[in-house]
PDB file of C-alpha atoms in Angstrom:
ATOM      1  CA  UNK A   1     -37.666  -5.497  83.410  1.00 50.00           C
ATOM      2  CA  UNK A   2     -39.536  -8.139  81.409  1.00 48.00           C
ATOM      3  CA  UNK A   3     -39.663  -5.907  78.329  1.00 48.00           C
ATOM      4  CA  UNK A   4     -35.924  -5.442  78.428  1.00 49.00           C
ATOM      5  CA  UNK A   5     -35.429  -9.125  78.971  1.00 49.00           C
ATOM      6  CA  UNK A   6     -37.430  -9.941  75.812  1.00 50.00           C
ATOM      7  CA  UNK A   7     -35.235  -7.453  73.836  1.00 45.00           C
ATOM      8  CA  UNK A   8     -32.070  -9.160  74.817  1.00 47.00           C
ATOM      9  CA  UNK A   9     -33.688 -12.644  74.140  1.00 51.00           C
ATOM     10  CA  UNK A  10     -34.683 -11.384  70.641  1.00 47.00           C
ATOM     11  CA  UNK A  11     -31.111 -10.109  70.115  1.00 49.00           C
ATOM     12  CA  UNK A  12     -29.746 -13.397  71.024  1.00 51.00           C
ATOM     13  CA  UNK A  13     -32.083 -15.260  68.931  1.00 52.00           C
ATOM     14  CA  UNK A  14     -31.464 -13.111  65.840  1.00 47.00           C
ATOM     15  CA  UNK A  15     -27.732 -13.915  66.225  1.00 48.00           C
ATOM     16  CA  UNK A  16     -28.444 -17.584  66.524  1.00 48.00           C
ATOM     17  CA  UNK A  17     -30.448 -17.424  63.236  1.00 47.00           C
ATOM     18  CA  UNK A  18     -27.422 -16.669  61.132  1.00 46.00           C
ATOM     19  CA  UNK A  19     -25.333 -19.517  61.620  1.00 42.00           C
ATOM     20  CA  UNK A  20     -19.982 -23.991  59.945  1.00 43.00           C
ATOM     21  CA  UNK A  21     -16.917 -25.985  61.235  1.00 54.00           C
ATOM     22  CA  UNK A  22     -16.077 -29.686  60.969  1.00 47.00           C
ATOM     23  CA  UNK A  23     -15.462 -31.712  64.128  1.00 47.00           C
ATOM     24  CA  UNK A  24     -12.479 -34.037  64.118  1.00 45.00           C
ATOM     25  CA  UNK A  25     -14.591 -37.178  64.603  1.00 42.00           C
ATOM     26  CA  UNK A  26     -15.075 -39.505  61.591  1.00 40.00           C
ATOM     27  CA  UNK A  27     -16.943 -42.222  63.593  1.00 39.00           C
ATOM     28  CA  UNK A  28     -20.087 -40.578  64.685  1.00 39.00           C
ATOM     29  CA  UNK A  29     -23.147 -40.455  62.293  1.00 42.00           C
ATOM     30  CA  UNK A  30     -23.366 -36.962  60.850  1.00 51.00           C
ATOM     31  CA  UNK A  31     -25.997 -34.726  59.231  1.00 72.00           C
ATOM     32  CA  UNK A  32     -25.676 -34.002  55.522  1.00 78.00           C
ATOM     33  CA  UNK A  33     -24.347 -30.455  56.330  1.00 88.00           C
ATOM     34  CA  UNK A  34     -26.070 -29.456  53.040  1.00 92.00           C
ATOM     35  CA  UNK A  35     -28.140 -26.665  54.778  1.00 94.00           C
ATOM     36  CA  UNK A  36     -25.165 -24.409  55.285  1.00 90.00           C
ATOM     37  CA  UNK A  37     -23.202 -22.590  52.516  1.00 90.00           C
ATOM     38  CA  UNK A  38     -20.608 -21.021  54.690  1.00 89.00           C
ATOM     39  CA  UNK A  39     -17.773 -23.293  53.332  1.00 87.00           C
ATOM     40  CA  UNK A  40     -15.816 -20.859  51.215  1.00 91.00           C
ATOM     41  CA  UNK A  41     -14.250 -17.495  52.170  1.00 96.00           C
ATOM     42  CA  UNK A  42     -15.994 -14.582  50.403  1.00 96.00           C
ATOM     43  CA  UNK A  43     -19.491 -16.034  50.387  1.00 96.00           C
ATOM     44  CA  UNK A  44     -22.073 -13.443  51.351  1.00 97.00           C
ATOM     45  CA  UNK A  45     -25.644 -13.507  52.576  1.00 97.00           C
ATOM     46  CA  UNK A  46     -27.913 -10.373  52.804  1.00 97.00           C
ATOM     47  CA  UNK A  47     -31.026 -10.285  54.990  1.00 96.00           C
ATOM     48  CA  UNK A  48     -33.695  -7.732  55.747  1.00 94.00           C
ATOM     49  CA  UNK A  49     -35.512  -7.582  59.129  1.00 91.00           C
ATOM     50  CA  UNK A  50     -38.567  -5.469  60.002  1.00 88.00           C
ATOM     51  CA  UNK A  51     -39.706  -4.507  63.523  1.00 79.00           C
ATOM     52  CA  UNK A  52     -41.258  -1.397  65.219  1.00 79.00           C
ATOM     53  CA  UNK A  53     -38.108   0.610  64.674  1.00 76.00           C
ATOM     54  CA  UNK A  54     -38.286   0.057  60.928  1.00 82.00           C
ATOM     55  CA  UNK A  55     -36.290  -1.957  58.457  1.00 86.00           C
ATOM     56  CA  UNK A  56     -32.541  -3.159  58.808  1.00 90.00           C
ATOM     57  CA  UNK A  57     -30.294  -4.873  56.519  1.00 93.00           C
ATOM     58  CA  UNK A  58     -27.895  -7.577  57.849  1.00 93.00           C
ATOM     59  CA  UNK A  59     -24.901  -8.824  55.908  1.00 95.00           C
ATOM     60  CA  UNK A  60     -23.004 -11.985  56.664  1.00 95.00           C
ATOM     61  CA  UNK A  61     -19.647 -12.678  54.956  1.00 97.00           C
ATOM     62  CA  UNK A  62     -17.357 -15.734  55.476  1.00 97.00           C
ATOM     63  CA  UNK A  63     -13.953 -14.448  56.201  1.00 97.00           C
ATOM     64  CA  UNK A  64     -11.758 -17.312  57.365  1.00 96.00           C
ATOM     65  CA  UNK A  65     -11.219 -20.366  59.609  1.00 96.00           C
ATOM     66  CA  UNK A  66     -10.350 -21.017  63.240  1.00 96.00           C
ATOM     67  CA  UNK A  67     -10.061 -24.033  65.554  1.00 96.00           C
ATOM     68  CA  UNK A  68     -12.049 -24.034  68.753  1.00 94.00           C
ATOM     69  CA  UNK A  69     -11.842 -27.089  71.080  1.00 91.00           C
ATOM     70  CA  UNK A  70     -10.802 -29.315  68.143  1.00 90.00           C
ATOM     71  CA  UNK A  71     -13.663 -28.083  65.930  1.00 91.00           C
ATOM     72  CA  UNK A  72     -12.524 -26.527  62.567  1.00 92.00           C
ATOM     73  CA  UNK A  73     -14.828 -23.529  62.411  1.00 94.00           C
ATOM     74  CA  UNK A  74     -15.676 -20.899  59.853  1.00 95.00           C
ATOM     75  CA  UNK A  75     -15.616 -17.315  60.891  1.00 96.00           C
ATOM     76  CA  UNK A  76     -18.550 -15.236  59.759  1.00 96.00           C
ATOM     77  CA  UNK A  77     -18.619 -11.465  60.021  1.00 95.00           C
ATOM     78  CA  UNK A  78     -22.144 -10.208  60.707  1.00 93.00           C
ATOM     79  CA  UNK A  79     -22.906  -6.551  60.142  1.00 94.00           C
ATOM     80  CA  UNK A  80     -26.280  -4.824  60.966  1.00 88.00           C
ATOM     81  CA  UNK A  81     -26.731  -1.523  59.155  1.00 83.00           C
ATOM     82  CA  UNK A  82     -29.170   0.520  61.112  1.00 76.00           C
ATOM     83  CA  UNK A  83     -29.087   3.855  63.083  1.00 63.00           C
ATOM     84  CA  UNK A  84     -26.520   2.193  65.278  1.00 67.00           C
ATOM     85  CA  UNK A  85     -24.511  -0.186  63.138  1.00 75.00           C
ATOM     86  CA  UNK A  86     -23.051  -3.238  64.903  1.00 84.00           C
ATOM     87  CA  UNK A  87     -20.556  -5.981  63.893  1.00 91.00           C
ATOM     88  CA  UNK A  88     -20.097  -9.354  65.474  1.00 90.00           C
ATOM     89  CA  UNK A  89     -18.140 -12.455  64.615  1.00 94.00           C
ATOM     90  CA  UNK A  90     -19.653 -15.955  64.615  1.00 94.00           C
ATOM     91  CA  UNK A  91     -17.797 -19.283  64.839  1.00 95.00           C
ATOM     92  CA  UNK A  92     -19.942 -21.963  63.149  1.00 94.00           C
ATOM     93  CA  UNK A  93     -19.965 -25.716  62.875  1.00 91.00           C
ATOM     94  CA  UNK A  94     -21.658 -28.615  61.118  1.00 91.00           C
ATOM     95  CA  UNK A  95     -20.978 -32.192  62.053  1.00 87.00           C
ATOM     96  CA  UNK A  96     -22.196 -35.139  64.325  1.00 77.00           C
ATOM     97  CA  UNK A  97     -24.251 -32.798  66.650  1.00 79.00           C
ATOM     98  CA  UNK A  98     -25.784 -30.729  63.870  1.00 90.00           C
ATOM     99  CA  UNK A  99     -25.356 -27.075  62.944  1.00 93.00           C
ATOM    100  CA  UNK A 100     -24.081 -24.950  65.824  1.00 91.00           C
ATOM    101  CA  UNK A 101     -22.406 -21.852  67.096  1.00 92.00           C
ATOM    102  CA  UNK A 102     -19.205 -22.252  69.154  1.00 94.00           C
ATOM    103  CA  UNK A 103     -18.146 -19.850  71.948  1.00 93.00           C
ATOM    104  CA  UNK A 104     -21.282 -17.810  71.394  1.00 87.00           C
ATOM    105  CA  UNK A 105     -21.463 -14.666  73.394  1.00 84.00           C
ATOM    106  CA  UNK A 106     -25.104 -13.879  74.333  1.00 78.00           C
ATOM    107  CA  UNK A 107     -25.874 -10.159  74.287  1.00 72.00           C
ATOM    108  CA  UNK A 108     -27.048  -8.833  77.658  1.00 72.00           C
ATOM    109  CA  UNK A 109     -26.370 -11.833  79.779  1.00 73.00           C
ATOM    110  CA  UNK A 110     -22.569 -11.683  80.348  1.00 76.00           C
ATOM    111  CA  UNK A 111     -22.162 -15.231  79.368  1.00 83.00           C
ATOM    112  CA  UNK A 112     -20.465 -17.190  76.498  1.00 89.00           C
ATOM    113  CA  UNK A 113     -22.039 -20.511  75.646  1.00 90.00           C
ATOM    114  CA  UNK A 114     -19.777 -23.325  74.469  1.00 91.00           C
ATOM    115  CA  UNK A 115     -22.145 -24.582  71.841  1.00 90.00           C
ATOM    116  CA  UNK A 116     -25.751 -23.619  70.574  1.00 91.00           C
ATOM    117  CA  UNK A 117     -27.261 -26.077  68.121  1.00 93.00           C
ATOM    118  CA  UNK A 118     -29.683 -24.074  65.745  1.00 93.00           C
ATOM    119  CA  UNK A 119     -30.453 -26.824  63.148  1.00 94.00           C
ATOM    120  CA  UNK A 120     -30.453 -30.588  62.660  1.00 93.00           C
ATOM    121  CA  UNK A 121     -31.301 -31.895  59.131  1.00 93.00           C
ATOM    122  CA  UNK A 122     -31.589 -35.700  59.871  1.00 90.00           C
ATOM    123  CA  UNK A 123     -34.695 -35.657  62.087  1.00 91.00           C
ATOM    124  CA  UNK A 124     -38.384 -36.474  61.557  1.00 91.00           C
ATOM    125  CA  UNK A 125     -41.458 -34.275  62.133  1.00 93.00           C
ATOM    126  CA  UNK A 126     -42.084 -33.949  65.868  1.00 92.00           C
ATOM    127  CA  UNK A 127     -38.410 -34.617  66.891  1.00 95.00           C
ATOM    128  CA  UNK A 128     -36.902 -31.999  69.113  1.00 95.00           C
ATOM    129  CA  UNK A 129     -33.699 -30.846  70.820  1.00 95.00           C
ATOM    130  CA  UNK A 130     -33.003 -28.063  73.327  1.00 94.00           C
ATOM    131  CA  UNK A 131     -30.376 -25.502  74.160  1.00 92.00           C
ATOM    132  CA  UNK A 132     -30.187 -24.094  77.773  1.00 92.00           C
ATOM    133  CA  UNK A 133     -27.938 -21.449  79.346  1.00 90.00           C
ATOM    134  CA  UNK A 134     -27.916 -19.454  82.558  1.00 91.00           C
ATOM    135  CA  UNK A 135     -26.713 -15.898  82.822  1.00 88.00           C
ATOM    136  CA  UNK A 136     -27.399 -12.607  84.595  1.00 85.00           C
ATOM    137  CA  UNK A 137     -29.660  -9.738  83.644  1.00 79.00           C
ATOM    138  CA  UNK A 138     -29.988  -6.567  85.747  1.00 80.00           C
ATOM    139  CA  UNK A 139     -28.377  -8.606  88.556  1.00 82.00           C
ATOM    140  CA  UNK A 140     -30.995 -11.289  88.352  1.00 85.00           C
ATOM    141  CA  UNK A 141     -30.108 -14.948  87.473  1.00 90.00           C
ATOM    142  CA  UNK A 142     -31.989 -16.023  84.418  1.00 90.00           C
ATOM    143  CA  UNK A 143     -32.151 -19.546  82.896  1.00 92.00           C
ATOM    144  CA  UNK A 144     -33.059 -19.347  79.086  1.00 90.00           C
ATOM    145  CA  UNK A 145     -34.283 -22.421  77.168  1.00 94.00           C
ATOM    146  CA  UNK A 146     -34.681 -22.907  73.472  1.00 93.00           C
ATOM    147  CA  UNK A 147     -36.873 -25.804  72.632  1.00 96.00           C
ATOM    148  CA  UNK A 148     -36.437 -26.690  68.871  1.00 96.00           C
ATOM    149  CA  UNK A 149     -38.994 -28.782  66.977  1.00 97.00           C
ATOM    150  CA  UNK A 150     -38.498 -30.214  63.568  1.00 96.00           C
ATOM    151  CA  UNK A 151     -41.843 -29.422  61.883  1.00 97.00           C
ATOM    152  CA  UNK A 152     -41.596 -30.473  58.170  1.00 96.00           C
ATOM    153  CA  UNK A 153     -39.683 -30.337  54.982  1.00 95.00           C
ATOM    154  CA  UNK A 154     -41.292 -28.315  52.258  1.00 95.00           C
ATOM    155  CA  UNK A 155     -40.639 -29.142  48.542  1.00 94.00           C
ATOM    156  CA  UNK A 156     -40.207 -25.409  47.733  1.00 97.00           C
ATOM    157  CA  UNK A 157     -40.573 -21.979  49.323  1.00 98.00           C
ATOM    158  CA  UNK A 158     -40.593 -18.592  47.689  1.00 98.00           C
ATOM    159  CA  UNK A 159     -38.889 -15.726  49.550  1.00 98.00           C
ATOM    160  CA  UNK A 160     -38.545 -12.366  47.944  1.00 96.00           C
ATOM    161  CA  UNK A 161     -39.207 -13.757  44.505  1.00 97.00           C
ATOM    162  CA  UNK A 162     -36.601 -16.457  44.899  1.00 97.00           C
ATOM    163  CA  UNK A 163     -37.509 -20.225  44.971  1.00 98.00           C
ATOM    164  CA  UNK A 164     -35.687 -22.533  47.414  1.00 98.00           C
ATOM    165  CA  UNK A 165     -35.851 -26.257  47.395  1.00 96.00           C
ATOM    166  CA  UNK A 166     -36.194 -28.921  50.195  1.00 97.00           C
ATOM    167  CA  UNK A 167     -36.877 -26.333  52.874  1.00 98.00           C
ATOM    168  CA  UNK A 168     -36.724 -27.479  56.552  1.00 97.00           C
ATOM    169  CA  UNK A 169     -39.127 -25.710  58.987  1.00 97.00           C
ATOM    170  CA  UNK A 170     -37.918 -25.493  62.584  1.00 97.00           C
ATOM    171  CA  UNK A 171     -40.117 -24.042  65.352  1.00 97.00           C
ATOM    172  CA  UNK A 172     -38.286 -22.614  68.437  1.00 96.00           C
ATOM    173  CA  UNK A 173     -40.035 -21.989  71.676  1.00 96.00           C
ATOM    174  CA  UNK A 174     -38.231 -19.612  74.128  1.00 93.00           C
ATOM    175  CA  UNK A 175     -38.666 -20.004  77.864  1.00 94.00           C
ATOM    176  CA  UNK A 176     -37.113 -18.092  80.671  1.00 90.00           C
ATOM    177  CA  UNK A 177     -36.938 -18.768  84.440  1.00 93.00           C
ATOM    178  CA  UNK A 178     -36.045 -15.718  86.499  1.00 88.00           C
ATOM    179  CA  UNK A 179     -34.748 -16.381  90.008  1.00 84.00           C
ATOM    180  CA  UNK A 180     -37.219 -14.832  92.439  1.00 78.00           C
ATOM    181  CA  UNK A 181     -39.875 -14.150  89.804  1.00 79.00           C
ATOM    182  CA  UNK A 182     -41.813 -17.456  89.742  1.00 77.00           C
ATOM    183  CA  UNK A 183     -41.670 -20.322  87.396  1.00 85.00           C
ATOM    184  CA  UNK A 184     -40.855 -20.956  83.802  1.00 91.00           C
ATOM    185  CA  UNK A 185     -42.417 -18.534  81.234  1.00 92.00           C
ATOM    186  CA  UNK A 186     -42.897 -18.708  77.520  1.00 95.00           C
ATOM    187  CA  UNK A 187     -41.359 -15.615  75.987  1.00 90.00           C
ATOM    188  CA  UNK A 188     -42.116 -16.374  72.349  1.00 92.00           C
ATOM    189  CA  UNK A 189     -42.438 -19.021  69.567  1.00 95.00           C
ATOM    190  CA  UNK A 190     -40.807 -18.538  66.152  1.00 95.00           C
ATOM    191  CA  UNK A 191     -40.539 -20.487  62.847  1.00 97.00           C
ATOM    192  CA  UNK A 192     -37.255 -20.663  60.845  1.00 97.00           C
ATOM    193  CA  UNK A 193     -36.921 -21.950  57.325  1.00 98.00           C
ATOM    194  CA  UNK A 194     -33.638 -23.283  55.886  1.00 97.00           C
ATOM    195  CA  UNK A 195     -33.083 -23.945  52.185  1.00 97.00           C
ATOM    196  CA  UNK A 196     -30.956 -26.689  50.958  1.00 96.00           C
ATOM    197  CA  UNK A 197     -27.547 -25.427  49.674  1.00 95.00           C
ATOM    198  CA  UNK A 198     -28.091 -21.993  51.217  1.00 96.00           C
ATOM    199  CA  UNK A 199     -29.061 -22.032  54.909  1.00 96.00           C
ATOM    200  CA  UNK A 200     -31.431 -19.676  56.626  1.00 96.00           C
ATOM    201  CA  UNK A 201     -33.775 -18.085  54.118  1.00 97.00           C
ATOM    202  CA  UNK A 202     -36.641 -16.752  56.328  1.00 97.00           C
ATOM    203  CA  UNK A 203     -38.058 -16.447  59.928  1.00 96.00           C
ATOM    204  CA  UNK A 204     -41.089 -14.802  61.381  1.00 93.00           C
ATOM    205  CA  UNK A 205     -38.859 -13.352  64.121  1.00 88.00           C
ATOM    206  CA  UNK A 206     -38.533  -9.680  63.092  1.00 88.00           C
ATOM    207  CA  UNK A 207     -39.872 -10.618  59.660  1.00 93.00           C
ATOM    208  CA  UNK A 208     -36.365 -11.736  58.555  1.00 95.00           C
ATOM    209  CA  UNK A 209     -35.959 -12.707  54.829  1.00 97.00           C
ATOM    210  CA  UNK A 210     -33.024 -13.400  52.692  1.00 98.00           C
ATOM    211  CA  UNK A 211     -32.585 -10.587  50.071  1.00 97.00           C
ATOM    212  CA  UNK A 212     -29.580 -11.920  48.091  1.00 97.00           C
ATOM    213  CA  UNK A 213     -26.663 -14.275  48.432  1.00 97.00           C
ATOM    214  CA  UNK A 214     -23.401 -15.028  46.715  1.00 97.00           C
ATOM    215  CA  UNK A 215     -21.883 -18.511  47.246  1.00 96.00           C
ATOM    216  CA  UNK A 216     -18.208 -18.796  46.240  1.00 94.00           C
ATOM    217  CA  UNK A 217     -17.480 -22.235  44.865  1.00 89.00           C
TER     218      UNK A 217
END
């Protein structure tokens, strides 16, 4: 069961990688929101991932807007092109609480999470935040925790021959607590890299790297 649990955690984490909307709140201090380029319809981002099953290509395209609980969100269509192609839609935000998914359905857990913060760009090295949800897996109650740590900001980082500037590195530690199976367990630890003006450019989770991108002005 644990191996299947890890698979669904990886699927959920991969979805959380590729993640804007503006909250209707002008009083709270906000992040710069300069680490997301989802603002204009038609913008497209292509990634490659590599695991034991081979290489996959993931394409994300900004296709429109929607309002969720007063948050003006961008809709992003995410398509994975492998032996079993899949398509999901993401509703994304940037504002006072950072960069987040809204109404995010977590694969395998039969739960939709109101908000999942995947990046904050106004922190200092060592600062952290967490996301937690509880769902069911094979009829077991599972609590999942994402502990996110701001590691550093790199001046430049080269990915697939492309140079990105002011790159934020975030480390995410994944923990699970399975009812009836003992205490909290570390499932994995992964690094994510976000380039200013672009967004996610690389992570060591499934060796994900940005291949190309087109940002519509």
